[in-house]
Structure formats: structure tokens, C-alpha cells
Amino acid sequence: MAKQKLNIPQQITDMLKTIEREKCRAYVVGPCVSELLAGRSPMDYDIITNAGFEEMLYIFRDMRIVSRDRKMSSVMVSVPGMVVQVSSYRKGVVNGEAVYTDNYLFDLVGRDFSANAIAYHPRKGFKDPFDGMECIDGETITLKAIGEYPIKLWKENDLDENELTLKLEPQSSLKTNPENILNALIFLGDGNYVIDEVTAKAIKENASLLLTIEKEVLYTKLTRLLLTRNISQVMRQFPTVFCDICPDLRAAYEFLPKESFGVDLWEHICRAVEFSPPQPASRYTALFHNAGNPDCYSNDGTGAERYYGHAELARIIAGRFLNSITSDKKLLETVDFLLEFHDTEIKEDRIHLKRLMNDMEAEELKMIIKLRIADDMAKPVVHEGKVASYRRSIQILDDIVKSGECCRISQLAINKADLINRRLATNDKQAARIIEMLYEAVLEQPKLNLAPILIDMVKKTIKK
């Protein structure tokens, strides 16, 4: 194992040599190692060293240090083609500050998953105290949470110069840092990762700990998770995680199958989230769009299912949850808007779409149409004709925007004041009726939207 080579970039090899010239030790570590072993191309590289913070500043004095974090004893160093994070060995974080150690094994003990606790050095080979290499099978990486499995004595290969054999009993990485629960789900959602059975069980048992982390972190990680390409798989496998984060979702998870969905409600929500555009507002809207259905379900006596008020309740549920984890006002407003209008009827008709744009922005309407597509595709039997019609509606909408056609009353070439000033209307109420008439005419024939033409139309109407 020690002689096995990993194809790391020359820039990383040069940085290791730079550190060692100052009589310090260093390793490449983290997801970049497991991804290289799985035949992937990592986006980020991390190096750990026994050098302290001040030593790192000295070591990289001739390089560009783009950021530095004294509390976490970490620097970001710019090298040709990449930025590399270099951190001191640490055996934990106390009160927001890294606790330094001169033994890299203590650093690996504090990491999240076995596959991410493999250290590598071109000359020394791999240091793999948690058998992380066994978690890599071709392109697939199995996630095993450190601390959820018995620890063996370190193998001789895992000991560095002048280090003693150690026996540590680390706590579960899911309990010491609940963020790792979401990290695991993000890896799973991104693809080419699976979660070991023991770790999966521990995730479900400890999901409530997510409520103890800072709300900004929870929001960032949850949003990142919702944007993964395999989010429906994650939601199916770990529904109780979402229910623990947002208890209001539990009713949707437990809702029995109804004819209107053809599958259980949670499965419908899973599919709708994944089919929605990978944008935070769209994904959060899809997550909550049917959250109010269980409390709003009724049968009208003819066998027809009704969910009166479900949109309003979904807005309450989503607003309550999002307000508790984020202060992003724009997101809150957009999700609330989309939930209010997500059931808006959409017709493949140019005038109909322009009428809708009198009350909303083009991008808002487009988001609603895309959510309607996602909602339809989430059903067991997809109505291909309806989906195709929605897609054509988006094309029509784009053409309307491109052409600059009048869609709003405010876009008319004249307004109520113009009519009153020209004595074409005697009061505001009459002017409003005339403007509404002109708006309808311009919707039908966009070329009419010129002030002289509209005024002439009003004059001719008055004469009649």
C-alpha cells in the first residue's frame, strides 16, 4: 500500500516539497484522495501539515495567500490553476478555534467518513487507519461514519516518524458534528456515493441533532442538498431526516395514497422536487407545495377528492420553516408567491399568457409553468400532451418578452391622466374603464399601442 502512487497534480507535489523544505510534514487528505482513487477529477485539494499558523505564513511567504483563518489555523494558497487549502493538524474545534496537534492521526480521527480520512504522500504512500480504501469500489464510494465502527490499532504503515502506536475511541462523527448528516446526504444526492447500512441507521437515529446546528449552516446545507441531481433518492431513503428538520412535513410523509396522486403523497413530493428547476426557490416550493394537503383533504360525496385551502396552508408551513432557518427575504417572498399561484391555470395561448403577465413578472410566470411541468411529471402517469403544451407556453412567453409586446396596463402608451387632461374622460372611474378597453384591444393587436392610435380610438368611440 505504501508504494502505491496517486496521480496528484504537480502543483500539489510542489507544495508538499515547499512545506518539507522547512522541516515540516504534510499530506494530501480529504475527498480529493478518495475521488482520485475512484477515477474522478477533484475540484478541490486539501493539505494538512504539522506546521502551525505562523509557520504556514512563513512557508508560503513567496506565494499568494488569498485568505487566512488564524482561529482555524488554515490558509488558502493560490497556485497556477487552483487554490489549495492548507491546515494545521487538529484534533478538534473548541469555541470556534482549532486545537493543534503534532500527530496527523488525531486529525484523521476527527474527520467525517472513512473514505475522507485517507492521507496521501507521494513518497510515503497512503495512510489509511480507518480502512477508507476498502470503501472505494470502482467509481462508487461507500460512506462509513467514523466512530460508528470498531477501531483497530494503527497499522505500522499508518505511523509517521517518531510516532507511537495509538488506540483511540472516537465518538460518532454524526454526533460530534451533525453537519456530517447533511454532508452524507449531499454526497448521496450528487451521485456515485452510497451510504453504508450502519451509517444510514445512525443518520436516521440522530437526525434530530440537525436542529442544534447554527441556522445559517442548516439553511446552506439543506439548500445544497435540495439542489443535488438525485434528491428524490435521498428523500425516499431518508424521509424522517426531512421530517425531523421540519415536523410539519411529517403529515405529508404519513399521508395515505389517494387517487389524485396514484402514489403516496411523499413519493409525489420527492419526484416533484427532483423534476423542478435546480434553483432554491423552485426546489423549496416543490418541497412544500402539497405539505398542506393532509389537513385539507375532503371527499365531496361524489368520490371527488378536494384539498380546499391547501395552497394557503402550504404558504404558512413553508414560511414558518424558512423564517426559522434563513433571513433571505428574497427567497421567502419568491417561495410564498410561487406557492400562492402554483395552481394557476396555464393555457397555450398568447393573450392568456399576456393577461397573466399583467399581475406577475415574466420570470415568475416561467417559474410557475416549470413547476406545473414538474408536478405533472411527478404523477405515475405523465400527461405528455399537457407537458408539451406547457413547454410551448414557455416558448411563447419568451417570444412575448423578446418582442416587447404590451402585457400590462402600465405599458399602454397612454394613461388615465392623459385621457382626463385631453377631456376624453370626465373622471378617474370613466378613465379606468377606457384604459381597460384599450388594454384589451392592444392584447389582441400589439401594434395598436401607440399614443396617437389609442387617442384616435377613444375619440371614435366617443363619437359613436
PDB file of N, CA, C and O in Angstrom, residues 27-78:
ATOM      1  N   TYR A  27       0.488  16.111   4.252  1.00  0.00           N
ATOM      2  CA  TYR A  27      -0.223  15.094   3.470  1.00  0.00           C
ATOM      3  C   TYR A  27      -1.359  15.746   2.689  1.00  0.00           C
ATOM      4  O   TYR A  27      -1.932  16.752   3.118  1.00  0.00           O
ATOM      5  N   VAL A  28      -1.673  15.127   1.569  1.00  0.00           N
ATOM      6  CA  VAL A  28      -2.921  15.446   0.874  1.00  0.00           C
ATOM      7  C   VAL A  28      -4.000  14.611   1.555  1.00  0.00           C
ATOM      8  O   VAL A  28      -3.785  13.429   1.855  1.00  0.00           O
ATOM      9  N   VAL A  29      -5.164  15.204   1.789  1.00  0.00           N
ATOM     10  CA  VAL A  29      -6.178  14.493   2.574  1.00  0.00           C
ATOM     11  C   VAL A  29      -7.573  14.935   2.159  1.00  0.00           C
ATOM     12  O   VAL A  29      -7.746  15.963   1.494  1.00  0.00           O
ATOM     13  N   GLY A  30      -8.567  14.156   2.544  1.00  0.00           N
ATOM     14  CA  GLY A  30      -9.963  14.544   2.313  1.00  0.00           C
ATOM     15  C   GLY A  30     -10.576  13.923   1.070  1.00  0.00           C
ATOM     16  O   GLY A  30     -10.029  12.979   0.484  1.00  0.00           O
ATOM     17  N   PRO A  31     -11.719  14.452   0.627  1.00  0.00           N
ATOM     18  CA  PRO A  31     -12.434  13.890  -0.525  1.00  0.00           C
ATOM     19  C   PRO A  31     -11.598  13.818  -1.794  1.00  0.00           C
ATOM     20  O   PRO A  31     -11.849  12.948  -2.641  1.00  0.00           O
ATOM     21  N   CYS A  32     -10.616  14.711  -1.956  1.00  0.00           N
ATOM     22  CA  CYS A  32      -9.823  14.681  -3.186  1.00  0.00           C
ATOM     23  C   CYS A  32      -9.089  13.350  -3.341  1.00  0.00           C
ATOM     24  O   CYS A  32      -8.924  12.839  -4.451  1.00  0.00           O
ATOM     25  N   VAL A  33      -8.643  12.758  -2.214  1.00  0.00           N
ATOM     26  CA  VAL A  33      -7.929  11.483  -2.268  1.00  0.00           C
ATOM     27  C   VAL A  33      -8.870  10.370  -2.700  1.00  0.00           C
ATOM     28  O   VAL A  33      -8.565   9.585  -3.615  1.00  0.00           O
ATOM     29  N   SER A  34     -10.051  10.289  -2.058  1.00  0.00           N
ATOM     30  CA  SER A  34     -10.991   9.219  -2.402  1.00  0.00           C
ATOM     31  C   SER A  34     -11.515   9.386  -3.829  1.00  0.00           C
ATOM     32  O   SER A  34     -11.727   8.400  -4.541  1.00  0.00           O
ATOM     33  N   GLU A  35     -11.693  10.625  -4.255  1.00  0.00           N
ATOM     34  CA  GLU A  35     -12.178  10.847  -5.616  1.00  0.00           C
ATOM     35  C   GLU A  35     -11.130  10.435  -6.649  1.00  0.00           C
ATOM     36  O   GLU A  35     -11.469   9.863  -7.687  1.00  0.00           O
ATOM     37  N   LEU A  36      -9.866  10.710  -6.376  1.00  0.00           N
ATOM     38  CA  LEU A  36      -8.812  10.265  -7.290  1.00  0.00           C
ATOM     39  C   LEU A  36      -8.750   8.744  -7.333  1.00  0.00           C
ATOM     40  O   LEU A  36      -8.578   8.142  -8.399  1.00  0.00           O
ATOM     41  N   LEU A  37      -8.902   8.102  -6.180  1.00  0.00           N
ATOM     42  CA  LEU A  37      -8.904   6.638  -6.138  1.00  0.00           C
ATOM     43  C   LEU A  37     -10.087   6.056  -6.909  1.00  0.00           C
ATOM     44  O   LEU A  37     -10.005   4.946  -7.438  1.00  0.00           O
ATOM     45  N   ALA A  38     -11.177   6.823  -6.969  1.00  0.00           N
ATOM     46  CA  ALA A  38     -12.364   6.373  -7.694  1.00  0.00           C
ATOM     47  C   ALA A  38     -12.323   6.765  -9.167  1.00  0.00           C
ATOM     48  O   ALA A  38     -13.299   6.577  -9.893  1.00  0.00           O
ATOM     49  N   GLY A  39     -11.206   7.354  -9.597  1.00  0.00           N
ATOM     50  CA  GLY A  39     -11.049   7.706 -11.000  1.00  0.00           C
ATOM     51  C   GLY A  39     -11.703   9.006 -11.399  1.00  0.00           C
ATOM     52  O   GLY A  39     -11.938   9.248 -12.583  1.00  0.00           O
ATOM     53  N   ARG A  40     -11.981   9.856 -10.434  1.00  0.00           N
ATOM     54  CA  ARG A  40     -12.613  11.141 -10.739  1.00  0.00           C
ATOM     55  C   ARG A  40     -11.576  12.255 -10.774  1.00  0.00           C
ATOM     56  O   ARG A  40     -10.398  12.043 -10.453  1.00  0.00           O
ATOM     57  N   SER A  41     -12.029  13.449 -11.130  1.00  0.00           N
ATOM     58  CA  SER A  41     -11.156  14.628 -11.161  1.00  0.00           C
ATOM     59  C   SER A  41     -11.633  15.610 -10.107  1.00  0.00           C
ATOM     60  O   SER A  41     -12.618  16.329 -10.327  1.00  0.00           O
ATOM     61  N   PRO A  42     -10.989  15.650  -8.955  1.00  0.00           N
ATOM     62  CA  PRO A  42     -11.431  16.534  -7.866  1.00  0.00           C
ATOM     63  C   PRO A  42     -11.396  18.005  -8.268  1.00  0.00           C
ATOM     64  O   PRO A  42     -10.532  18.431  -9.033  1.00  0.00           O
ATOM     65  N   MET A  43     -12.328  18.764  -7.715  1.00  0.00           N
ATOM     66  CA  MET A  43     -12.359  20.199  -7.939  1.00  0.00           C
ATOM     67  C   MET A  43     -11.498  20.934  -6.916  1.00  0.00           C
ATOM     68  O   MET A  43     -11.027  22.039  -7.167  1.00  0.00           O
ATOM     69  N   ASP A  44     -11.324  20.316  -5.744  1.00  0.00           N
ATOM     70  CA  ASP A  44     -10.588  20.960  -4.650  1.00  0.00           C
ATOM     71  C   ASP A  44      -9.557  19.997  -4.071  1.00  0.00           C
ATOM     72  O   ASP A  44      -9.777  18.783  -4.042  1.00  0.00           O
ATOM     73  N   TYR A  45      -8.465  20.571  -3.586  1.00  0.00           N
ATOM     74  CA  TYR A  45      -7.424  19.794  -2.926  1.00  0.00           C
ATOM     75  C   TYR A  45      -7.152  20.398  -1.547  1.00  0.00           C
ATOM     76  O   TYR A  45      -7.159  21.625  -1.383  1.00  0.00           O
ATOM     77  N   ASP A  46      -6.915  19.505  -0.576  1.00  0.00           N
ATOM     78  CA  ASP A  46      -6.618  19.944   0.785  1.00  0.00           C
ATOM     79  C   ASP A  46      -5.316  19.298   1.244  1.00  0.00           C
ATOM     80  O   ASP A  46      -5.055  18.109   0.970  1.00  0.00           O
ATOM     81  N   ILE A  47      -4.544  20.078   1.971  1.00  0.00           N
ATOM     82  CA  ILE A  47      -3.290  19.597   2.543  1.00  0.00           C
ATOM     83  C   ILE A  47      -3.323  19.858   4.044  1.00  0.00           C
ATOM     84  O   ILE A  47      -3.796  20.910   4.487  1.00  0.00           O
ATOM     85  N   ILE A  48      -2.852  18.876   4.825  1.00  0.00           N
ATOM     86  CA  ILE A  48      -2.689  19.093   6.261  1.00  0.00           C
ATOM     87  C   ILE A  48      -1.205  19.001   6.599  1.00  0.00           C
ATOM     88  O   ILE A  48      -0.444  18.282   5.933  1.00  0.00           O
ATOM     89  N   THR A  49      -0.791  19.738   7.614  1.00  0.00           N
ATOM     90  CA  THR A  49       0.629  19.798   7.976  1.00  0.00           C
ATOM     91  C   THR A  49       0.788  19.963   9.479  1.00  0.00           C
ATOM     92  O   THR A  49      -0.131  20.437  10.164  1.00  0.00           O
ATOM     93  N   ASN A  50       1.947  19.568   9.995  1.00  0.00           N
ATOM     94  CA  ASN A  50       2.210  19.791  11.418  1.00  0.00           C
ATOM     95  C   ASN A  50       2.735  21.197  11.678  1.00  0.00           C
ATOM     96  O   ASN A  50       3.026  21.567  12.807  1.00  0.00           O
ATOM     97  N   ALA A  51       2.816  22.014  10.626  1.00  0.00           N
ATOM     98  CA  ALA A  51       3.220  23.411  10.792  1.00  0.00           C
ATOM     99  C   ALA A  51       2.082  24.202  11.422  1.00  0.00           C
ATOM    100  O   ALA A  51       0.910  23.986  11.100  1.00  0.00           O
ATOM    101  N   GLY A  52       2.431  25.105  12.336  1.00  0.00           N
ATOM    102  CA  GLY A  52       1.437  25.965  12.948  1.00  0.00           C
ATOM    103  C   GLY A  52       1.067  27.110  12.016  1.00  0.00           C
ATOM    104  O   GLY A  52       1.612  27.248  10.918  1.00  0.00           O
ATOM    105  N   PHE A  53       0.149  27.964  12.470  1.00  0.00           N
ATOM    106  CA  PHE A  53      -0.348  29.036  11.616  1.00  0.00           C
ATOM    107  C   PHE A  53       0.756  29.984  11.171  1.00  0.00           C
ATOM    108  O   PHE A  53       0.898  30.281   9.980  1.00  0.00           O
ATOM    109  N   GLU A  54       1.553  30.463  12.106  1.00  0.00           N
ATOM    110  CA  GLU A  54       2.623  31.403  11.768  1.00  0.00           C
ATOM    111  C   GLU A  54       3.651  30.743  10.858  1.00  0.00           C
ATOM    112  O   GLU A  54       4.197  31.381   9.946  1.00  0.00           O
ATOM    113  N   GLU A  55       3.915  29.455  11.100  1.00  0.00           N
ATOM    114  CA  GLU A  55       4.860  28.724  10.243  1.00  0.00           C
ATOM    115  C   GLU A  55       4.351  28.653   8.810  1.00  0.00           C
ATOM    116  O   GLU A  55       5.123  28.795   7.856  1.00  0.00           O
ATOM    117  N   MET A  56       3.012  28.434   8.655  1.00  0.00           N
ATOM    118  CA  MET A  56       2.450  28.359   7.307  1.00  0.00           C
ATOM    119  C   MET A  56       2.595  29.695   6.582  1.00  0.00           C
ATOM    120  O   MET A  56       2.902  29.733   5.384  1.00  0.00           O
ATOM    121  N   LEU A  57       2.389  30.783   7.300  1.00  0.00           N
ATOM    122  CA  LEU A  57       2.557  32.091   6.682  1.00  0.00           C
ATOM    123  C   LEU A  57       3.989  32.282   6.199  1.00  0.00           C
ATOM    124  O   LEU A  57       4.226  32.873   5.129  1.00  0.00           O
ATOM    125  N   TYR A  58       4.944  31.770   6.968  1.00  0.00           N
ATOM    126  CA  TYR A  58       6.350  31.883   6.573  1.00  0.00           C
ATOM    127  C   TYR A  58       6.660  30.952   5.395  1.00  0.00           C
ATOM    128  O   TYR A  58       7.332  31.357   4.438  1.00  0.00           O
ATOM    129  N   ILE A  59       6.162  29.728   5.476  1.00  0.00           N
ATOM    130  CA  ILE A  59       6.431  28.740   4.425  1.00  0.00           C
ATOM    131  C   ILE A  59       5.946  29.239   3.062  1.00  0.00           C
ATOM    132  O   ILE A  59       6.625  29.084   2.043  1.00  0.00           O
ATOM    133  N   PHE A  60       4.771  29.863   3.045  1.00  0.00           N
ATOM    134  CA  PHE A  60       4.180  30.311   1.776  1.00  0.00           C
ATOM    135  C   PHE A  60       4.384  31.813   1.549  1.00  0.00           C
ATOM    136  O   PHE A  60       3.598  32.456   0.850  1.00  0.00           O
ATOM    137  N   ARG A  61       5.439  32.347   2.114  1.00  0.00           N
ATOM    138  CA  ARG A  61       5.710  33.789   2.016  1.00  0.00           C
ATOM    139  C   ARG A  61       5.917  34.251   0.573  1.00  0.00           C
ATOM    140  O   ARG A  61       5.679  35.417   0.252  1.00  0.00           O
ATOM    141  N   ASP A  62       6.377  33.348  -0.294  1.00  0.00           N
ATOM    142  CA  ASP A  62       6.626  33.726  -1.680  1.00  0.00           C
ATOM    143  C   ASP A  62       5.457  33.372  -2.594  1.00  0.00           C
ATOM    144  O   ASP A  62       5.547  33.515  -3.821  1.00  0.00           O
ATOM    145  N   MET A  63       4.368  32.890  -2.007  1.00  0.00           N
ATOM    146  CA  MET A  63       3.161  32.560  -2.773  1.00  0.00           C
ATOM    147  C   MET A  63       2.043  33.508  -2.365  1.00  0.00           C
ATOM    148  O   MET A  63       2.115  34.182  -1.329  1.00  0.00           O
ATOM    149  N   ARG A  64       1.014  33.529  -3.159  1.00  0.00           N
ATOM    150  CA  ARG A  64      -0.122  34.393  -2.856  1.00  0.00           C
ATOM    151  C   ARG A  64      -1.081  33.672  -1.919  1.00  0.00           C
ATOM    152  O   ARG A  64      -1.672  32.656  -2.279  1.00  0.00           O
ATOM    153  N   ILE A  65      -1.224  34.198  -0.718  1.00  0.00           N
ATOM    154  CA  ILE A  65      -2.181  33.655   0.247  1.00  0.00           C
ATOM    155  C   ILE A  65      -3.465  34.466   0.106  1.00  0.00           C
ATOM    156  O   ILE A  65      -3.526  35.639   0.457  1.00  0.00           O
ATOM    157  N   VAL A  66      -4.513  33.825  -0.437  1.00  0.00           N
ATOM    158  CA  VAL A  66      -5.735  34.562  -0.756  1.00  0.00           C
ATOM    159  C   VAL A  66      -6.644  34.743   0.456  1.00  0.00           C
ATOM    160  O   VAL A  66      -7.483  35.653   0.480  1.00  0.00           O
ATOM    161  N   SER A  67      -6.505  33.890   1.454  1.00  0.00           N
ATOM    162  CA  SER A  67      -7.261  34.065   2.699  1.00  0.00           C
ATOM    163  C   SER A  67      -6.540  33.334   3.815  1.00  0.00           C
ATOM    164  O   SER A  67      -5.783  32.392   3.578  1.00  0.00           O
ATOM    165  N   ARG A  68      -6.769  33.786   5.032  1.00  0.00           N
ATOM    166  CA  ARG A  68      -6.141  33.167   6.199  1.00  0.00           C
ATOM    167  C   ARG A  68      -7.132  33.168   7.352  1.00  0.00           C
ATOM    168  O   ARG A  68      -7.908  34.105   7.528  1.00  0.00           O
ATOM    169  N   ASP A  69      -7.125  32.099   8.113  1.00  0.00           N
ATOM    170  CA  ASP A  69      -8.035  31.954   9.245  1.00  0.00           C
ATOM    171  C   ASP A  69      -7.214  31.501  10.448  1.00  0.00           C
ATOM    172  O   ASP A  69      -6.913  30.321  10.607  1.00  0.00           O
ATOM    173  N   ARG A  70      -6.832  32.455  11.272  1.00  0.00           N
ATOM    174  CA  ARG A  70      -5.979  32.147  12.419  1.00  0.00           C
ATOM    175  C   ARG A  70      -6.677  31.201  13.395  1.00  0.00           C
ATOM    176  O   ARG A  70      -6.056  30.274  13.928  1.00  0.00           O
ATOM    177  N   LYS A  71      -7.969  31.416  13.626  1.00  0.00           N
ATOM    178  CA  LYS A  71      -8.687  30.586  14.589  1.00  0.00           C
ATOM    179  C   LYS A  71      -8.709  29.119  14.173  1.00  0.00           C
ATOM    180  O   LYS A  71      -8.608  28.213  15.009  1.00  0.00           O
ATOM    181  N   MET A  72      -8.867  28.891  12.863  1.00  0.00           N
ATOM    182  CA  MET A  72      -8.910  27.508  12.378  1.00  0.00           C
ATOM    183  C   MET A  72      -7.548  27.052  11.885  1.00  0.00           C
ATOM    184  O   MET A  72      -7.419  25.937  11.365  1.00  0.00           O
ATOM    185  N   SER A  73      -6.521  27.893  12.050  1.00  0.00           N
ATOM    186  CA  SER A  73      -5.151  27.579  11.641  1.00  0.00           C
ATOM    187  C   SER A  73      -5.121  27.051  10.211  1.00  0.00           C
ATOM    188  O   SER A  73      -4.663  25.937   9.940  1.00  0.00           O
ATOM    189  N   SER A  74      -5.637  27.885   9.303  1.00  0.00           N
ATOM    190  CA  SER A  74      -5.795  27.461   7.915  1.00  0.00           C
ATOM    191  C   SER A  74      -5.531  28.627   6.982  1.00  0.00           C
ATOM    192  O   SER A  74      -5.825  29.776   7.315  1.00  0.00           O
ATOM    193  N   VAL A  75      -4.951  28.327   5.817  1.00  0.00           N
ATOM    194  CA  VAL A  75      -4.721  29.340   4.798  1.00  0.00           C
ATOM    195  C   VAL A  75      -5.154  28.788   3.445  1.00  0.00           C
ATOM    196  O   VAL A  75      -5.161  27.573   3.230  1.00  0.00           O
ATOM    197  N   MET A  76      -5.539  29.693   2.538  1.00  0.00           N
ATOM    198  CA  MET A  76      -5.849  29.324   1.162  1.00  0.00           C
ATOM    199  C   MET A  76      -4.737  29.891   0.298  1.00  0.00           C
ATOM    200  O   MET A  76      -4.513  31.115   0.286  1.00  0.00           O
ATOM    201  N   VAL A  77      -4.038  29.014  -0.403  1.00  0.00           N
ATOM    202  CA  VAL A  77      -2.869  29.421  -1.190  1.00  0.00           C
ATOM    203  C   VAL A  77      -3.182  29.285  -2.677  1.00  0.00           C
ATOM    204  O   VAL A  77      -3.666  28.232  -3.126  1.00  0.00           O
ATOM    205  N   SER A  78      -2.909  30.344  -3.425  1.00  0.00           N
ATOM    206  CA  SER A  78      -3.129  30.336  -4.866  1.00  0.00           C
ATOM    207  C   SER A  78      -1.893  29.819  -5.584  1.00  0.00           C
ATOM    208  O   SER A  78      -0.792  30.320  -5.393  1.00  0.00           O
TER     209      SER A  78
END
